[in-house]
PDB file of C-alpha atoms in Angstrom:
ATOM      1  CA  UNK Y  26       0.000   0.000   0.000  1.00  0.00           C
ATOM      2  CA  UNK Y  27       1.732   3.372  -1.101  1.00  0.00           C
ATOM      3  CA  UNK Y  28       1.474   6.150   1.258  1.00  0.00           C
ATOM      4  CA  UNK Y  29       0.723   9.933   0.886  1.00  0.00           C
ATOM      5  CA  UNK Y  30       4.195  10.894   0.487  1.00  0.00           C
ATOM      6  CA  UNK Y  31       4.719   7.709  -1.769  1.00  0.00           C
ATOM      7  CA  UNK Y  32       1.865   8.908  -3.868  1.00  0.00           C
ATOM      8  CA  UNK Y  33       2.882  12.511  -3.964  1.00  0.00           C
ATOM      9  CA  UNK Y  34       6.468  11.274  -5.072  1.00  0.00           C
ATOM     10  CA  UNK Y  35       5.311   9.033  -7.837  1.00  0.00           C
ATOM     11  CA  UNK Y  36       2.982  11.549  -8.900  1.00  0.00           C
ATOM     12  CA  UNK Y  37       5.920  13.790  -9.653  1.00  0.00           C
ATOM     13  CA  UNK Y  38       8.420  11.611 -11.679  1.00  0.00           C
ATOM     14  CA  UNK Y  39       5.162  10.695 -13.646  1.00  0.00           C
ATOM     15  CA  UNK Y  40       4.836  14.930 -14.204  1.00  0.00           C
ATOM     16  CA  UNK Y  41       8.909  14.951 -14.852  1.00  0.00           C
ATOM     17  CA  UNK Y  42       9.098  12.544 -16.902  1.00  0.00           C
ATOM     18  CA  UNK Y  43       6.252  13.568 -19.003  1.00  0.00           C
ATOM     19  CA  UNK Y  44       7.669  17.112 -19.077  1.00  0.00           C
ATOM     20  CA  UNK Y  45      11.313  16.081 -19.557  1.00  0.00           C
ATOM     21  CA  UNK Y  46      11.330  12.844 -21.099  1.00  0.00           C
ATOM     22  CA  UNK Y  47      13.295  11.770 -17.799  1.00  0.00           C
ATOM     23  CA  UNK Y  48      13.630  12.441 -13.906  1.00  0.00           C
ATOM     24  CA  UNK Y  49      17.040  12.543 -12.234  1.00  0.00           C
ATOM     25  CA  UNK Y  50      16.765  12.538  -8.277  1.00  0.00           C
ATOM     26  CA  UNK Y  51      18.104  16.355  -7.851  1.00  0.00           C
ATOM     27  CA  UNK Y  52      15.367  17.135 -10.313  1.00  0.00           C
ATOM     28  CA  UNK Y  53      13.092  15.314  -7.854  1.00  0.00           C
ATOM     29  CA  UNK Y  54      14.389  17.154  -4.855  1.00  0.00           C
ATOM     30  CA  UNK Y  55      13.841  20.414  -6.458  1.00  0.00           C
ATOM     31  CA  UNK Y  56      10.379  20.200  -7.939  1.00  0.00           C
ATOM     32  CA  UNK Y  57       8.940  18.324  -4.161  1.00  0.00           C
ATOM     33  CA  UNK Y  58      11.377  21.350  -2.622  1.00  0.00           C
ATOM     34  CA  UNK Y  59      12.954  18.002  -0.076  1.00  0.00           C
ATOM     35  CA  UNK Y  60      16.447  17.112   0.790  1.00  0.00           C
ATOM     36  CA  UNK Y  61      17.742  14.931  -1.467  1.00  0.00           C
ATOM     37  CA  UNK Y  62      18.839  12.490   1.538  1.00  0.00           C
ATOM     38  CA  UNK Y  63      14.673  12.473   1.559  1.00  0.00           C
ATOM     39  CA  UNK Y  64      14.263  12.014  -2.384  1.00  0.00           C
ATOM     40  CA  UNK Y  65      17.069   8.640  -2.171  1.00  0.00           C
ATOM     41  CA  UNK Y  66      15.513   7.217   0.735  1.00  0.00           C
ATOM     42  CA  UNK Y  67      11.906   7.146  -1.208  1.00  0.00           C
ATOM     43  CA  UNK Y  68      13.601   5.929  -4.159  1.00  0.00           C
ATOM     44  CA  UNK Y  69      14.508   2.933  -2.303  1.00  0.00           C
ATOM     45  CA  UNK Y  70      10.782   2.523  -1.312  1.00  0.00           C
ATOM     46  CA  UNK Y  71       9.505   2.562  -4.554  1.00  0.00           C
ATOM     47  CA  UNK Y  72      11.762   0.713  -6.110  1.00  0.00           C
ATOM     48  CA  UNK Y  73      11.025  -2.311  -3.345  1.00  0.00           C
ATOM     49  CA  UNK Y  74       7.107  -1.616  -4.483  1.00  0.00           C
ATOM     50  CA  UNK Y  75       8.141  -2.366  -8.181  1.00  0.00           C
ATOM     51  CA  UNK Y  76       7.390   1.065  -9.397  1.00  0.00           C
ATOM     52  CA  UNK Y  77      10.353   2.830 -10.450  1.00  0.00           C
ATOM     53  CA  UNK Y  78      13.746   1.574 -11.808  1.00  0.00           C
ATOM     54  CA  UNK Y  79      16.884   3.160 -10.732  1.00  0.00           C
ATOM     55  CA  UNK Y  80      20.861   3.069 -10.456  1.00  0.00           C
ATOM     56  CA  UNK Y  81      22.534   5.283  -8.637  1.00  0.00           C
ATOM     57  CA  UNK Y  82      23.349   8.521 -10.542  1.00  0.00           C
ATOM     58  CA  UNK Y  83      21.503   7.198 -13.373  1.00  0.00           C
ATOM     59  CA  UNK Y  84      17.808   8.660 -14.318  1.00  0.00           C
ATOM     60  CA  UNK Y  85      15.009   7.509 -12.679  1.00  0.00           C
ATOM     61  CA  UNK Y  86      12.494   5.189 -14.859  1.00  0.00           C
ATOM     62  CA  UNK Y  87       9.091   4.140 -13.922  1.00  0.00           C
ATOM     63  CA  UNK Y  88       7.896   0.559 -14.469  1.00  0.00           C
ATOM     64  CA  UNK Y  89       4.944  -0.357 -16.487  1.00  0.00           C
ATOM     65  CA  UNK Y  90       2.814  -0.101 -12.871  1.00  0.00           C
ATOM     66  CA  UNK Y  91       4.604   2.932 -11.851  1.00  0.00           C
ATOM     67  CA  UNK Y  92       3.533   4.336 -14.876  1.00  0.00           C
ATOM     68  CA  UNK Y  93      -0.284   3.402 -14.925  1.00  0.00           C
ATOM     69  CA  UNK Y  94      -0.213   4.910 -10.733  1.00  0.00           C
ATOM     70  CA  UNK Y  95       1.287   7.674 -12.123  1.00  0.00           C
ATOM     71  CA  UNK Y  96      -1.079   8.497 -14.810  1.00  0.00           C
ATOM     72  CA  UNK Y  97      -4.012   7.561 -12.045  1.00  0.00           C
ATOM     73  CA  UNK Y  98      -2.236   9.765  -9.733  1.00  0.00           C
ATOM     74  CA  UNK Y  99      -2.252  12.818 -11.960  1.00  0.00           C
ATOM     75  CA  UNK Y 100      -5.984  12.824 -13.160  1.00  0.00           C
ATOM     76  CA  UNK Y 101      -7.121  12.592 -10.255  1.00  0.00           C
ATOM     77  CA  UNK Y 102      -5.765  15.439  -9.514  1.00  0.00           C
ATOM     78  CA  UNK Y 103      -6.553  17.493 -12.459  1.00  0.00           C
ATOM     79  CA  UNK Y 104     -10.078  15.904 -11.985  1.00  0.00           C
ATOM     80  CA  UNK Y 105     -10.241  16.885  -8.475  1.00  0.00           C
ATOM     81  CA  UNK Y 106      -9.268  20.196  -9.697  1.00  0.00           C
ATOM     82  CA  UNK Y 107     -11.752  20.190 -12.233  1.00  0.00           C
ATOM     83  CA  UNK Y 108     -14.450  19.875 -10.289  1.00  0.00           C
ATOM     84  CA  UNK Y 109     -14.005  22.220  -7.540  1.00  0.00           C
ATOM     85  CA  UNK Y 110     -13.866  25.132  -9.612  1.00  0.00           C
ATOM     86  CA  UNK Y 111     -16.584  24.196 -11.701  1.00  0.00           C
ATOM     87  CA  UNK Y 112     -18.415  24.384  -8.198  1.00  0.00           C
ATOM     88  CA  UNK Y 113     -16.777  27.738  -8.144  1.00  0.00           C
ATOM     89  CA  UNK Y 114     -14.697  27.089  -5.433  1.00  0.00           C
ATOM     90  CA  UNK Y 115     -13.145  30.268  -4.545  1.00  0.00           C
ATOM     91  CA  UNK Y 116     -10.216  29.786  -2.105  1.00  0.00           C
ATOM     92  CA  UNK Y 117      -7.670  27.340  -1.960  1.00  0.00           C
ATOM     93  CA  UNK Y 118      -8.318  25.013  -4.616  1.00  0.00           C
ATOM     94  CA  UNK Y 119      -4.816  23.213  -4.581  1.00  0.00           C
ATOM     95  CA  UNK Y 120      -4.392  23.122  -1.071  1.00  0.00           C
ATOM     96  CA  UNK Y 121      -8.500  21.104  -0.615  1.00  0.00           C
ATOM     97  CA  UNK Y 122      -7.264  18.857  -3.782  1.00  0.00           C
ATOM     98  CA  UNK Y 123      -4.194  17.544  -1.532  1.00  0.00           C
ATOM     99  CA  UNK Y 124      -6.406  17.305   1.409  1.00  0.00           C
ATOM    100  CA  UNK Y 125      -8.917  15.747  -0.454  1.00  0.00           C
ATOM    101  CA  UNK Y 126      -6.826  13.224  -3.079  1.00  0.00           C
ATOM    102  CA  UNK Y 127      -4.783  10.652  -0.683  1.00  0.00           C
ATOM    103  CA  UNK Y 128      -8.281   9.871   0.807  1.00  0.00           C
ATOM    104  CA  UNK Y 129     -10.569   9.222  -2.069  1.00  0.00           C
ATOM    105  CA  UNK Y 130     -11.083   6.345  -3.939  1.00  0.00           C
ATOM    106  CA  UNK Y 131     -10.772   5.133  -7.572  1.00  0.00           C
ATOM    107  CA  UNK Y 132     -14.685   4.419  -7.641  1.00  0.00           C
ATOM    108  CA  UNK Y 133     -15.594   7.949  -6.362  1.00  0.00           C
ATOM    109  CA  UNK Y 134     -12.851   9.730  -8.373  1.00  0.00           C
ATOM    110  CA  UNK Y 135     -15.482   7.797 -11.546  1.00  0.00           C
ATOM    111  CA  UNK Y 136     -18.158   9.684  -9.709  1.00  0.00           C
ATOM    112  CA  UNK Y 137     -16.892  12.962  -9.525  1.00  0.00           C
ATOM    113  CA  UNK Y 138     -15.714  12.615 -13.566  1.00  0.00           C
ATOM    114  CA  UNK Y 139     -19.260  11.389 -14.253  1.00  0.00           C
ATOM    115  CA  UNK Y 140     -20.636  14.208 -12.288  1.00  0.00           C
ATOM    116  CA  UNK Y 141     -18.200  17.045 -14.338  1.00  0.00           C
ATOM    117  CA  UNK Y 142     -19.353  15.218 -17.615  1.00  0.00           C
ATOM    118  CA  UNK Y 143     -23.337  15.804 -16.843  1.00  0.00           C
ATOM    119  CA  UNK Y 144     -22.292  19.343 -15.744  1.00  0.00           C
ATOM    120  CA  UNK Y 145     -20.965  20.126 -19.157  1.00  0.00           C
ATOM    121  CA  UNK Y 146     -23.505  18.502 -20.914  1.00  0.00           C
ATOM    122  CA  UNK Y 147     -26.014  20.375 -18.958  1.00  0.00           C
ATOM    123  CA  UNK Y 148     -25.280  23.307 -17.481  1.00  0.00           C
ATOM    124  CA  UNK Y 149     -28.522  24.105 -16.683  1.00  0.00           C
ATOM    125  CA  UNK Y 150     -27.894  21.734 -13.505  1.00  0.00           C
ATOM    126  CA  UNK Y 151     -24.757  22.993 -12.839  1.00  0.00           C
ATOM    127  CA  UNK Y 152     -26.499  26.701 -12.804  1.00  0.00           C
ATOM    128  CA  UNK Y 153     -28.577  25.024 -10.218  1.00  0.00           C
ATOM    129  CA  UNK Y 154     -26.181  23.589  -7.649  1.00  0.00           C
ATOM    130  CA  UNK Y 155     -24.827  27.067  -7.625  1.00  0.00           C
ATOM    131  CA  UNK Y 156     -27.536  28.706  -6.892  1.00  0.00           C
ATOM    132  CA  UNK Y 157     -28.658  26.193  -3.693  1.00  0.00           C
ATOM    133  CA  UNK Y 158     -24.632  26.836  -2.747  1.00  0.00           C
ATOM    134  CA  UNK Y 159     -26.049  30.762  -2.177  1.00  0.00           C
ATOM    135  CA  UNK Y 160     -29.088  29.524   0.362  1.00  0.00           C
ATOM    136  CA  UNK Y 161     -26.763  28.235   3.500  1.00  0.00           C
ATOM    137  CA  UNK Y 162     -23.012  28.585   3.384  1.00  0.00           C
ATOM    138  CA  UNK Y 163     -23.132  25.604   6.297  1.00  0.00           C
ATOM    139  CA  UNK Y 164     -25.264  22.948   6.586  1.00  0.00           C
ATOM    140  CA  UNK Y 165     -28.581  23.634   8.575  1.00  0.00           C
ATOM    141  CA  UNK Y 166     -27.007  26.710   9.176  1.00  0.00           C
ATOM    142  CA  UNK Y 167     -24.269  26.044  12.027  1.00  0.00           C
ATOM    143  CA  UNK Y 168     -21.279  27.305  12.653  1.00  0.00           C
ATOM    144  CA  UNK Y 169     -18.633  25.028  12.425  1.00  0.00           C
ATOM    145  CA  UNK Y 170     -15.516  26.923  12.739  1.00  0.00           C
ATOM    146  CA  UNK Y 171     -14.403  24.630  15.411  1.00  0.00           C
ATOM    147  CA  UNK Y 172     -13.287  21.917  12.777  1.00  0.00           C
ATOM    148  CA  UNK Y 173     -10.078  21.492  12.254  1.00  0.00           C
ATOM    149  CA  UNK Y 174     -10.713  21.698   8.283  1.00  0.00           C
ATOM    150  CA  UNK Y 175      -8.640  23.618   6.059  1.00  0.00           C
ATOM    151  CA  UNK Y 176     -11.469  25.513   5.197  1.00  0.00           C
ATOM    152  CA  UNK Y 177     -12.409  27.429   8.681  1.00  0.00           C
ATOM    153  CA  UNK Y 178      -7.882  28.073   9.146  1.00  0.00           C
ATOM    154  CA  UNK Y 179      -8.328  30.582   6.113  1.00  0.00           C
ATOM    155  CA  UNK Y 180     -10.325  33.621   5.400  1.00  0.00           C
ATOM    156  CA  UNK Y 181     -12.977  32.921   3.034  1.00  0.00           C
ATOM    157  CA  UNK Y 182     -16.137  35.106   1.715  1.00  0.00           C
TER     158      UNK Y 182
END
């Protein structure tokens, strides 16, 4: 089982290498802004999962499953991205999307795409979500500013 910061890793040398056409580790370092001591110890860990294939001071390949995480990894997050600002989501996008993306799963990220596909096939029903999100900014009305949620630790309209 990969874990956030496995994920968040893989989901860069996927980026890299589809920017650059390879991913060396200091490239790695740079783009997560880590230590390299940090970006060689995870390249151990992937490698044991089967996901990446590296020498040292060679470039860092992904395996065939590497790859297909990778790609997974990456639309959900453009997905995820998608689809909070066709809700109009108006503060923090990127910062909900990596609260929101280690935690989801594969079935519901097919929901949400499903759900972005009806909304651009009828906008009409996207018009009307955003008009109910004008009624009640909080459910029932309460104040929940208590909750630790990324939401309530920033100013928001």
């Amino acid at each position: 089982m990969l874990t956030e910061s496995m994920e968040d890793y893989l989901e860069m040398i996927y980026r890299l290498n589809e920017e650059k056409g390879y991913v060396r580790a200091v490239d790695l370092a740079e783009a997560l802004n880590v230590q390299p001591s940090s970006v060689t110890r995870m390249i151990q860990k992937l490698r044991e999962e089967g996901l990446i294939q590296y020498e040292k001071y060679r470039h860092i390949a992904l395996t065939d499953k590497g790859r297909r995480l990778g790609y997974f990894l990456v639309w959900r997050d453009t997905v995820l991205k998608e689809f909070l600002t066709l809700l109009n989501a108006k503060v923090g996008v990127e910062e909900q999307v990596e609260g929101i993306e280690h935690y989801i799963t594969p079935p519901t990220m097919c929901l949400i795409r499903n759900l972005i596909m009806y909304f651009r096939a009828h906008p009409e029903g996207l018009e009307e979500v955003q008009a109910m999100s004008k009624l009640n900014k909080y459910p029932e009305g309460e104040k929940l500013e208590e909750l630790r949620a990324w939401l309530f630790r920033h100013s928001c309209d």
